[in-house]
PDB file of C-alpha atoms in Angstrom:
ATOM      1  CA  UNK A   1      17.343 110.146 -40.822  1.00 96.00           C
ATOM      2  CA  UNK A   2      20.909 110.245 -40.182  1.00 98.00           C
ATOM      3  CA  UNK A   3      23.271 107.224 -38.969  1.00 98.00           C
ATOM      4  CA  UNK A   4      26.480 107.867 -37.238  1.00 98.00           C
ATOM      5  CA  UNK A   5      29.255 105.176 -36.507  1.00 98.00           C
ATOM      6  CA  UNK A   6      31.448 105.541 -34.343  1.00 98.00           C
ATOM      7  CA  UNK A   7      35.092 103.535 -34.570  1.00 98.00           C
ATOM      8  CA  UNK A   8      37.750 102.939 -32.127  1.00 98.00           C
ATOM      9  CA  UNK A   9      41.291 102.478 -32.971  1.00 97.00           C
ATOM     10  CA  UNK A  10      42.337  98.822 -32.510  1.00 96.00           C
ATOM     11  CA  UNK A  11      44.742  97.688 -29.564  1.00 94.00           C
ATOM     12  CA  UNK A  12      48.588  99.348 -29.879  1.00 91.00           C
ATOM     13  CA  UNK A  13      51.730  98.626 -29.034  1.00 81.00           C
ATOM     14  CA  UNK A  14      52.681  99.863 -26.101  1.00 71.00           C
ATOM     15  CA  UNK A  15      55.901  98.300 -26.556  1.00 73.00           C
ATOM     16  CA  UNK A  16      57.360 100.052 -29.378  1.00 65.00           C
ATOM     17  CA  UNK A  17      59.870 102.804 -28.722  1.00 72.00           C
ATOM     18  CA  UNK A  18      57.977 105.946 -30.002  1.00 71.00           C
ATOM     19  CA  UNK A  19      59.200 109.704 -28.785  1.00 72.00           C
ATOM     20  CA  UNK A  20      54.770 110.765 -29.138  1.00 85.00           C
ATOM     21  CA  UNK A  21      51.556 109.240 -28.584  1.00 89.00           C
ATOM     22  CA  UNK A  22      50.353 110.137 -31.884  1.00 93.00           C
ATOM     23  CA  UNK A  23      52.862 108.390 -33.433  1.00 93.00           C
ATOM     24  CA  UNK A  24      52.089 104.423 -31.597  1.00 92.00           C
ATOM     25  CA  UNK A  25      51.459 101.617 -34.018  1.00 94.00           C
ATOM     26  CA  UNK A  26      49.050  98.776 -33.905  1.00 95.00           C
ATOM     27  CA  UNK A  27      49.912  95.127 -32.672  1.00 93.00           C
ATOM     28  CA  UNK A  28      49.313  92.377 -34.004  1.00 93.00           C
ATOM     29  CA  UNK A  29      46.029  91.540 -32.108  1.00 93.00           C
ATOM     30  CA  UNK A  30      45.079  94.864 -33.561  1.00 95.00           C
ATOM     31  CA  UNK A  31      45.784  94.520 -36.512  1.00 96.00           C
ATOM     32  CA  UNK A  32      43.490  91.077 -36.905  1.00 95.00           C
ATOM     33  CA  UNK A  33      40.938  92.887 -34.682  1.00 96.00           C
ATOM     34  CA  UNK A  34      40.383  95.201 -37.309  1.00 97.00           C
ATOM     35  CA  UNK A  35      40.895  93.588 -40.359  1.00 97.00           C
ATOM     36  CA  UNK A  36      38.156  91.208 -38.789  1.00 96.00           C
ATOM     37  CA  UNK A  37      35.763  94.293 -37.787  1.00 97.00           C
ATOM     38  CA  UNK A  38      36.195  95.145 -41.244  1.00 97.00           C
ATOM     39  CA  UNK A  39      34.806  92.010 -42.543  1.00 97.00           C
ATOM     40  CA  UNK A  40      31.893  92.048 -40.512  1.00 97.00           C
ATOM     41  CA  UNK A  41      30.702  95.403 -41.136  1.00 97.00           C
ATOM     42  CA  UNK A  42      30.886  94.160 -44.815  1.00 97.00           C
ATOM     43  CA  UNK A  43      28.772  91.056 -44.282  1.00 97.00           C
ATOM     44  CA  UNK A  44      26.410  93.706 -42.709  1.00 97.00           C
ATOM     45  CA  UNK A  45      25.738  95.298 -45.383  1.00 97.00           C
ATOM     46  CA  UNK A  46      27.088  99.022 -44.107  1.00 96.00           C
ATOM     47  CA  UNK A  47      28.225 101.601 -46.364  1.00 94.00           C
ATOM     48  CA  UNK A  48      29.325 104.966 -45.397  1.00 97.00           C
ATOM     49  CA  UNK A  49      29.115 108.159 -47.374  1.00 96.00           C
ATOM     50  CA  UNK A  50      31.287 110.206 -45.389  1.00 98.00           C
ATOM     51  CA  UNK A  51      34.423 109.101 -43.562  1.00 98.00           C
ATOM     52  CA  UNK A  52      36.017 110.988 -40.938  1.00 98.00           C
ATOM     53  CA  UNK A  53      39.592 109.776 -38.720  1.00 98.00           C
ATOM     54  CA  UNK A  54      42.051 111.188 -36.490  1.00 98.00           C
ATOM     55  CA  UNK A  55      45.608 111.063 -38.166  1.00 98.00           C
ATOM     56  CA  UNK A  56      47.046 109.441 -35.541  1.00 97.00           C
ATOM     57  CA  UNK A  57      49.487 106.525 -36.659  1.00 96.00           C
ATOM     58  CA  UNK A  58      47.038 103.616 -34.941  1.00 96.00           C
ATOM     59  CA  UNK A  59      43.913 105.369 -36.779  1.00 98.00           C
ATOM     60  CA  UNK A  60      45.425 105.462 -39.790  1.00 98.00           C
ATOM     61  CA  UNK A  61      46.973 101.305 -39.438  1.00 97.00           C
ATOM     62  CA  UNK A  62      43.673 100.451 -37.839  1.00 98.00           C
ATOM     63  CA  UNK A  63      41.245 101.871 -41.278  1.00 98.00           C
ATOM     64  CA  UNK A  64      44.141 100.215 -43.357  1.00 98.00           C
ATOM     65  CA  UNK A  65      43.426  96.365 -42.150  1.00 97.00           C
ATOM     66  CA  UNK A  66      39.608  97.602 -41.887  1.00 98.00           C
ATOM     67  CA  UNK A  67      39.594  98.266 -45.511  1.00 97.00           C
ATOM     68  CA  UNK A  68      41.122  94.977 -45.684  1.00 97.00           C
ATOM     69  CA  UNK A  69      38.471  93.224 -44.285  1.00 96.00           C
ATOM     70  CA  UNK A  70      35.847  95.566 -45.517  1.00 97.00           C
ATOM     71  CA  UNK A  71      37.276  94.559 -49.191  1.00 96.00           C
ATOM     72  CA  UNK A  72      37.625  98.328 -50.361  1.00 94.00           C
ATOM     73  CA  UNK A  73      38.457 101.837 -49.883  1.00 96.00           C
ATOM     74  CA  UNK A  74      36.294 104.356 -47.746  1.00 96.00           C
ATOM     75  CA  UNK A  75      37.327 107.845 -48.895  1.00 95.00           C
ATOM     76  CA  UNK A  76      38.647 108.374 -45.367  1.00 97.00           C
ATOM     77  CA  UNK A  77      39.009 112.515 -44.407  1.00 97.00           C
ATOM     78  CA  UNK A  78      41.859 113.367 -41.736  1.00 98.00           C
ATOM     79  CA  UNK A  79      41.042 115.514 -39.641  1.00 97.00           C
ATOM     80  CA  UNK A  80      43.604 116.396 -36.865  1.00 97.00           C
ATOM     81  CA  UNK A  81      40.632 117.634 -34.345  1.00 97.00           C
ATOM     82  CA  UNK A  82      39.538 114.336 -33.375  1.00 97.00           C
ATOM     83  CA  UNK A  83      42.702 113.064 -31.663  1.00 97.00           C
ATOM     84  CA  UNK A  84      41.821 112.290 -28.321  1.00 94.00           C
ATOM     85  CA  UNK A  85      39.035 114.797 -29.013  1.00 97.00           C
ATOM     86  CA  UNK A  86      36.534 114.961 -26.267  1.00 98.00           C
ATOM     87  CA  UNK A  87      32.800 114.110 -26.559  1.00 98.00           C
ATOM     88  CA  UNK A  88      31.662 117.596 -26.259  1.00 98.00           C
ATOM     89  CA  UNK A  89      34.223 118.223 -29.379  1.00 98.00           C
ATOM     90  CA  UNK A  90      33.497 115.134 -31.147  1.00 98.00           C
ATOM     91  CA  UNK A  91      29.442 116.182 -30.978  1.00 98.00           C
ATOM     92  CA  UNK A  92      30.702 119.976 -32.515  1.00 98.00           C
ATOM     93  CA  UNK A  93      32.358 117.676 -35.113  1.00 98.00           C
ATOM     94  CA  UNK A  94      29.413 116.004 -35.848  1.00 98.00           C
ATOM     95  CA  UNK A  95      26.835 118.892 -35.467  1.00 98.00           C
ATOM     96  CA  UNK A  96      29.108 120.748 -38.440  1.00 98.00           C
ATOM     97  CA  UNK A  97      29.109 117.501 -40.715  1.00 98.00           C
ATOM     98  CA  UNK A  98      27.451 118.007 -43.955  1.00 97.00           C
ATOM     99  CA  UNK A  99      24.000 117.597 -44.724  1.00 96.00           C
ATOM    100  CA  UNK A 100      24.637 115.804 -48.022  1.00 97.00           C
ATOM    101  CA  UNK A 101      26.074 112.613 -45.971  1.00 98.00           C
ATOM    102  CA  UNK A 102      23.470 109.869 -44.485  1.00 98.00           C
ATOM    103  CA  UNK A 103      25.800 107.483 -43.122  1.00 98.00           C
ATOM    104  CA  UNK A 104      28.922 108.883 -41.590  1.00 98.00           C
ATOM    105  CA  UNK A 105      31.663 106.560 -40.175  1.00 98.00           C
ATOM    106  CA  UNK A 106      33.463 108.106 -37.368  1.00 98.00           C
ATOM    107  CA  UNK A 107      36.904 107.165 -36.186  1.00 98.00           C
ATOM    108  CA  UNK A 108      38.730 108.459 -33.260  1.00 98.00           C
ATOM    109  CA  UNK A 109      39.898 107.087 -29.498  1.00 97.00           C
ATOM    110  CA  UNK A 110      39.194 107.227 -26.383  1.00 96.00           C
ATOM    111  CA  UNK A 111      36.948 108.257 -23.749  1.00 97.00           C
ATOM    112  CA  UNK A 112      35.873 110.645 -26.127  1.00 97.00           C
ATOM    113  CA  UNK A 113      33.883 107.965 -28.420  1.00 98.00           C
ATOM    114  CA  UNK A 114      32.299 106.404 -25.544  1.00 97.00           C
ATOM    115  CA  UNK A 115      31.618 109.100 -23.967  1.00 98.00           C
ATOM    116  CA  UNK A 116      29.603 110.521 -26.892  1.00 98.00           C
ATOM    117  CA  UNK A 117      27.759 107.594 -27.322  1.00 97.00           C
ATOM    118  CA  UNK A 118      26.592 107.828 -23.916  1.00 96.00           C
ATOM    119  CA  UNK A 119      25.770 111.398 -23.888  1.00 97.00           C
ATOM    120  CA  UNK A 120      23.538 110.981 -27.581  1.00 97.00           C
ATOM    121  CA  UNK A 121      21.972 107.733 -26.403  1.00 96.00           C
ATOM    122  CA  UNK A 122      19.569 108.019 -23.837  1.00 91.00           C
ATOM    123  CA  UNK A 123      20.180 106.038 -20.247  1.00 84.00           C
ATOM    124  CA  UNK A 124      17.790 102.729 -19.764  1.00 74.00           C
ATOM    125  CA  UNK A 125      17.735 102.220 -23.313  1.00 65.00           C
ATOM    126  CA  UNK A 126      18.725  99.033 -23.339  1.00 70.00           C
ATOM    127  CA  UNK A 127      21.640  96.159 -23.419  1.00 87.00           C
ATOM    128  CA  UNK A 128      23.737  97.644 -26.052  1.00 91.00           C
ATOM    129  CA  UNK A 129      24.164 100.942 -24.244  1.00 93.00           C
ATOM    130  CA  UNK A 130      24.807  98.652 -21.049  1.00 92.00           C
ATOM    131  CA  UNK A 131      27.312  97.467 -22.504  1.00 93.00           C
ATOM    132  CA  UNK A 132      29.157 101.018 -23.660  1.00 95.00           C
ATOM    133  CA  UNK A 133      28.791 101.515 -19.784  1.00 93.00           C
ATOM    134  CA  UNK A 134      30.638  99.028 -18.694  1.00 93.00           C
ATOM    135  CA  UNK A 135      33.523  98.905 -21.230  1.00 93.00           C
ATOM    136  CA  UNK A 136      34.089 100.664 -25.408  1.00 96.00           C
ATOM    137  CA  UNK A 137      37.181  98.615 -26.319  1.00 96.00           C
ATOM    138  CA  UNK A 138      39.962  98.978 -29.234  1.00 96.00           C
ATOM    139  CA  UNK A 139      38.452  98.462 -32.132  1.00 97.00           C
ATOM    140  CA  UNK A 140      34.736  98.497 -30.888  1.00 97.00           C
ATOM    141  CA  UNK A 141      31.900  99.616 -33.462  1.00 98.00           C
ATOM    142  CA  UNK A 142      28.352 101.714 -31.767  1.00 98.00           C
ATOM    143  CA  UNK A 143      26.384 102.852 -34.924  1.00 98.00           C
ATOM    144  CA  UNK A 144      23.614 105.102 -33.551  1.00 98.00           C
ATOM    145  CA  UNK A 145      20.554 106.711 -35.814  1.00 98.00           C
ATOM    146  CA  UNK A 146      18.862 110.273 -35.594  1.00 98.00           C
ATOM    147  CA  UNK A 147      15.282 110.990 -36.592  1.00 97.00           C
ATOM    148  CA  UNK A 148      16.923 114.294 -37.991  1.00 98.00           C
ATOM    149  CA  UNK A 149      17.272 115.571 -41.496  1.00 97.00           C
ATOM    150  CA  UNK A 150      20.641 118.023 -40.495  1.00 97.00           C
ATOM    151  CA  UNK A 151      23.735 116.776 -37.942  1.00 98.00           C
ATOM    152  CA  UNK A 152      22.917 120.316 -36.646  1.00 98.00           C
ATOM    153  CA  UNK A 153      20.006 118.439 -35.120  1.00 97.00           C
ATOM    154  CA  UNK A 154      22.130 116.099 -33.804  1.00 98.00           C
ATOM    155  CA  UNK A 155      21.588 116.540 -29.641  1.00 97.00           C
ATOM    156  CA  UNK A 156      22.153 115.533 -26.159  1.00 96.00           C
ATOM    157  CA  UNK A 157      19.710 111.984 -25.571  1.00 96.00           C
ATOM    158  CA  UNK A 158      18.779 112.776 -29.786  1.00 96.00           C
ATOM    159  CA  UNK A 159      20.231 109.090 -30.791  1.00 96.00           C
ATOM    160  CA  UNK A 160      18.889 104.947 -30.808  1.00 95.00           C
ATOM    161  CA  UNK A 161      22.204 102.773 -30.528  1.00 96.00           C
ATOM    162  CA  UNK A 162      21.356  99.921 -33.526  1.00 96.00           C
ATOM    163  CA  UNK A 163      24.219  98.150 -32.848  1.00 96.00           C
ATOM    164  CA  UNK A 164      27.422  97.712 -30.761  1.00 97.00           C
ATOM    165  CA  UNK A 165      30.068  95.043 -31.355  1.00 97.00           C
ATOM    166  CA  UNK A 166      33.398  94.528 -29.866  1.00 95.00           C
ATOM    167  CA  UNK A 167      36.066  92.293 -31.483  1.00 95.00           C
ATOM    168  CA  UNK A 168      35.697  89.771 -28.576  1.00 93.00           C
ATOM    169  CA  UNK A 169      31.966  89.543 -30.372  1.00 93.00           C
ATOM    170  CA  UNK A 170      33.624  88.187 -33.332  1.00 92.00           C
ATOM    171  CA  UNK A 171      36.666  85.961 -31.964  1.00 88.00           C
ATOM    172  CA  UNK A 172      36.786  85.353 -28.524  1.00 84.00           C
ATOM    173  CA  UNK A 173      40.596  85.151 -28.945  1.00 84.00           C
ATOM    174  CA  UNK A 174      40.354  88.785 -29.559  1.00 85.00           C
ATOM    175  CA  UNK A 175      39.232  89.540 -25.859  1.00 79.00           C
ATOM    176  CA  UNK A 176      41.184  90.776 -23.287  1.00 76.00           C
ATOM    177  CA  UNK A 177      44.522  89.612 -23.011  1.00 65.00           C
ATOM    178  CA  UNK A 178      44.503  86.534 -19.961  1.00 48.00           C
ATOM    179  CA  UNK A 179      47.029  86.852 -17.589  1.00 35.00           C
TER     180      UNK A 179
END
């Protein structure tokens, strides 16, 4: 069995004067978005044994207030590949993982995250993957298992989605902004 979790980046400032993309920081709705993810994937009881995150500035700020909330380091891996990787990259990715980790936490942007969630999780499976449908936000969590004993067996429709939780899950003040 393997179980893969799958992070977005919490919400950035769109405001701040940056020259790249790569290089836009977290708000402050972000920032308490993910220190509060953090805290509930503590209280869950989910450990990772293999964490891998796209350097980008707001993946970086956004695993900083997780481990916060989370209450200690993960061992986070950079690896450059998954910024604004697409799902058919982010599945290579995960297909070339090592066999050695169970639990592997995930952390990248979008629509490559939620559109590998839909492409391992079969259609009509359910609420949760309903919900992916309709909307992955900043800062979202999908943690999907594999009956498989490599991530080389990793495949198209392969995955069960165990559980998906946006911020606005935890704090309603932490839905979309009202106008």
């Amino acid at each position: 069995m393997k179980t893969l979790t799958l992070l977005r980046h919490a919400k950035s400032g769109w405001d701040d004067p940056v020259a790249r993309d790569f290089d836009r920081p977290l708000n402050g709705k972000g920032k308490r978005a993910a220190a509060m993810v953090g805290r509930h994937l503590r209280d869950l009881g989910l450990s990772f044994d293999h964490v891998v995150a796209s350097p980008a500035v707001r993946v970086m700020e956004t695993l900083d207030e997780i481990e916060r909330g989370y209450g200690r380091a993960l061992g986070i891996g950079w690896d450059r590949r998954l910024y604004l990787a697409s799902a058919e990259t982010l599945l290579d990715l995960v297909q070339a993982l090592p066999d050695t980790a169970a639990d592997v936490l995930l952390v990248g942007h979008n629509p490559g995250l939620e559109d590998l969630v839909l492409m391992l999780v079969p259609g009509g499976t359910g609420d949760l993957r309903s919900a992916v449908e309709l909307k992955y936000p900043t800062a979202s969590v999908a943690r999907m298992t594999f009956a498989v004993d490599d991530w080389s067996g990793v495949t198209t429709g392969g995955g069960a989605l165990a559980l998906f939780v946006r911020p606005r899950d935890l704090d309603p003040t932490l839905g979309p902004d009202q106008d």
